[in-house]
XYZ file of N, CA and C in Angstrom:
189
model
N -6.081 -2.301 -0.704
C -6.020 -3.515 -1.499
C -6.046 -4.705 -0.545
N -6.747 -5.839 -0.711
C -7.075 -7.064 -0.351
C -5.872 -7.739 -0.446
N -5.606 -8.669 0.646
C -4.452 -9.629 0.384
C -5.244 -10.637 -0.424
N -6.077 -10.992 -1.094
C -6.829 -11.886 -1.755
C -6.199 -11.130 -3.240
N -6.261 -9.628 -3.664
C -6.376 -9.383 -4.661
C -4.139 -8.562 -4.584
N -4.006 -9.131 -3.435
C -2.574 -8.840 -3.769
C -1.727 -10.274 -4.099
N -2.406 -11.590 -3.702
C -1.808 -12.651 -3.932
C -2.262 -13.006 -5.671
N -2.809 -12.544 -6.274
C -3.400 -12.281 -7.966
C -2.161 -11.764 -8.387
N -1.617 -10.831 -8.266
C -0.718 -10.245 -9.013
C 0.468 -10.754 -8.967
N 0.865 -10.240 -10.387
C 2.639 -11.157 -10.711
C 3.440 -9.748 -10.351
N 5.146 -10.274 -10.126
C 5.897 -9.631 -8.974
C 5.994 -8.384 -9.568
N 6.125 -8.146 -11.183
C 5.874 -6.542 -11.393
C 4.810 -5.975 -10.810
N 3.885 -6.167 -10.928
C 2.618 -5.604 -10.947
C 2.844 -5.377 -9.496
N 3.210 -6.104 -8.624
C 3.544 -5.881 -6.898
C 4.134 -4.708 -6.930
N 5.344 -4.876 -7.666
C 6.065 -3.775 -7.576
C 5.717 -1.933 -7.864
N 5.082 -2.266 -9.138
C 4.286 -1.029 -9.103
C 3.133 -0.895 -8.600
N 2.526 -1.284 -8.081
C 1.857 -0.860 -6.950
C 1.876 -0.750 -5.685
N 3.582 -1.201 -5.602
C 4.054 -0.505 -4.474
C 4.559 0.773 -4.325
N 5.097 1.055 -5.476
C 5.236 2.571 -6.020
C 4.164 3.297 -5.399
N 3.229 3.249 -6.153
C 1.872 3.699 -6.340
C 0.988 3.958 -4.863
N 1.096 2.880 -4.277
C 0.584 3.235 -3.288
C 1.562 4.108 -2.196
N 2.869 3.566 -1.866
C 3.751 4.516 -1.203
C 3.679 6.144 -1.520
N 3.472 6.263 -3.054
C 3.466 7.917 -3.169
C 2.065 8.208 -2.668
N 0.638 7.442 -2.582
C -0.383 8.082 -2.210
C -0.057 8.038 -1.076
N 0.358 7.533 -0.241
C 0.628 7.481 0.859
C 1.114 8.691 1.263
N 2.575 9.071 0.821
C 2.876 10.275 1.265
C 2.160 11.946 0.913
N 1.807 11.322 -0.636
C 1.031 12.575 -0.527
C -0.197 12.564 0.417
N -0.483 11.789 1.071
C -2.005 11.932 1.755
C -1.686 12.571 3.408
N -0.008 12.253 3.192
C 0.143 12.144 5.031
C 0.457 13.676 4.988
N 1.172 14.249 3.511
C 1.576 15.850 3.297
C 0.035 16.661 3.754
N -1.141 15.771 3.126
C -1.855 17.187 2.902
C -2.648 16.861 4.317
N -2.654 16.049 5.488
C -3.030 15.922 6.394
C -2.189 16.702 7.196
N -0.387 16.809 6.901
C 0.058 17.572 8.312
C -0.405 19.127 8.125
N -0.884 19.102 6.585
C -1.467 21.164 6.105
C -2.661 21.258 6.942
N -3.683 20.567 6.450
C -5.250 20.598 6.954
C -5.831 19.101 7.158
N -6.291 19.091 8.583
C -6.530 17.929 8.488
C -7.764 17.171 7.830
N -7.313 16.005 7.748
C -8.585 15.082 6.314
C -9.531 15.157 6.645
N -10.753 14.915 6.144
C -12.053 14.478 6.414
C -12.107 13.113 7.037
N -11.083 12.000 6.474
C -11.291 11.064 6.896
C -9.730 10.332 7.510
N -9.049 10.400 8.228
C -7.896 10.014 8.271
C -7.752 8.431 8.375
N -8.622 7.571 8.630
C -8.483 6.441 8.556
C -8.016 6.214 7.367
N -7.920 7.192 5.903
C -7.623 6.669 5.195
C -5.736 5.974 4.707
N -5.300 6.741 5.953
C -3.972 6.798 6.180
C -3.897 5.256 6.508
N -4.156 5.081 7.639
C -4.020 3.585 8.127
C -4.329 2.626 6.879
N -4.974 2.983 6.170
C -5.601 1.686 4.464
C -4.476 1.387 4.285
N -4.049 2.888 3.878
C -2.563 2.973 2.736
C -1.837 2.233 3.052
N -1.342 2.694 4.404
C -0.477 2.070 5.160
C -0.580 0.451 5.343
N -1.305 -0.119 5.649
C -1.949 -1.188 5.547
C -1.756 -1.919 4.163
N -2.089 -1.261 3.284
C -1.391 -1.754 1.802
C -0.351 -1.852 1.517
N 0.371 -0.956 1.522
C 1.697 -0.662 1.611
C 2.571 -2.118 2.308
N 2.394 -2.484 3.507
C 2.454 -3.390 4.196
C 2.358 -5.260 3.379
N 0.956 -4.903 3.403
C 0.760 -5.973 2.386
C 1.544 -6.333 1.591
N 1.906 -5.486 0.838
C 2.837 -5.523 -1.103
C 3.999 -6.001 -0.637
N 4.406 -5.106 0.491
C 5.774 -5.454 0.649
C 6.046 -6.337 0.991
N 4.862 -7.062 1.934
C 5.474 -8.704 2.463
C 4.937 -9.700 2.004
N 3.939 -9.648 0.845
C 4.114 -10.672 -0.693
C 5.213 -10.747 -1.556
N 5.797 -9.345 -1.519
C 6.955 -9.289 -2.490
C 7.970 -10.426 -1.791
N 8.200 -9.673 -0.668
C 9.201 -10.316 0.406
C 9.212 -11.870 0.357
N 7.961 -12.238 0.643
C 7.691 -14.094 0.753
C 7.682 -14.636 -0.692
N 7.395 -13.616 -1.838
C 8.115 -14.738 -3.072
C 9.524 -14.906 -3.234
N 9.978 -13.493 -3.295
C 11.623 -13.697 -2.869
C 11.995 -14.794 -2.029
N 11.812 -14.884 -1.106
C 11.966 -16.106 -0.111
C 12.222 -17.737 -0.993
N 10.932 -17.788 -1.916
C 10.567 -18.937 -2.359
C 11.667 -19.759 -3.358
């Protein structure tokens, strides 16, 4: 997810898709430590998103 298309969303919607992405997250990192991915960069996205959400959430709180 885009910080363009994470500054769009209102603070629920942050929120569950922080959910959302944290569980793909872990499920992606589970089925990488079984067999590894085809693509593992996709880890770093997640992660990367994950990131994002949390420190939009963080800086409205702030406000």
């Amino acid at each position: 997810m885009k910080q363009s298309e994470v500054k769009e969303l209102s603070v629920a919607e942050l929120q569950e898709e922080l959910v959302k992405a944290k569980r793909a997250y872990t499920d992606l990192k589970m089925a990488h430590a079984i067999s590894p991915l085809e693509n593992p960069i996709q880890l770093r996205g997640l992660r990367r998103s994950v990131a994002r959400i949390a420190t939009e959430l963080t800086k409205r709180e702030l406000q």
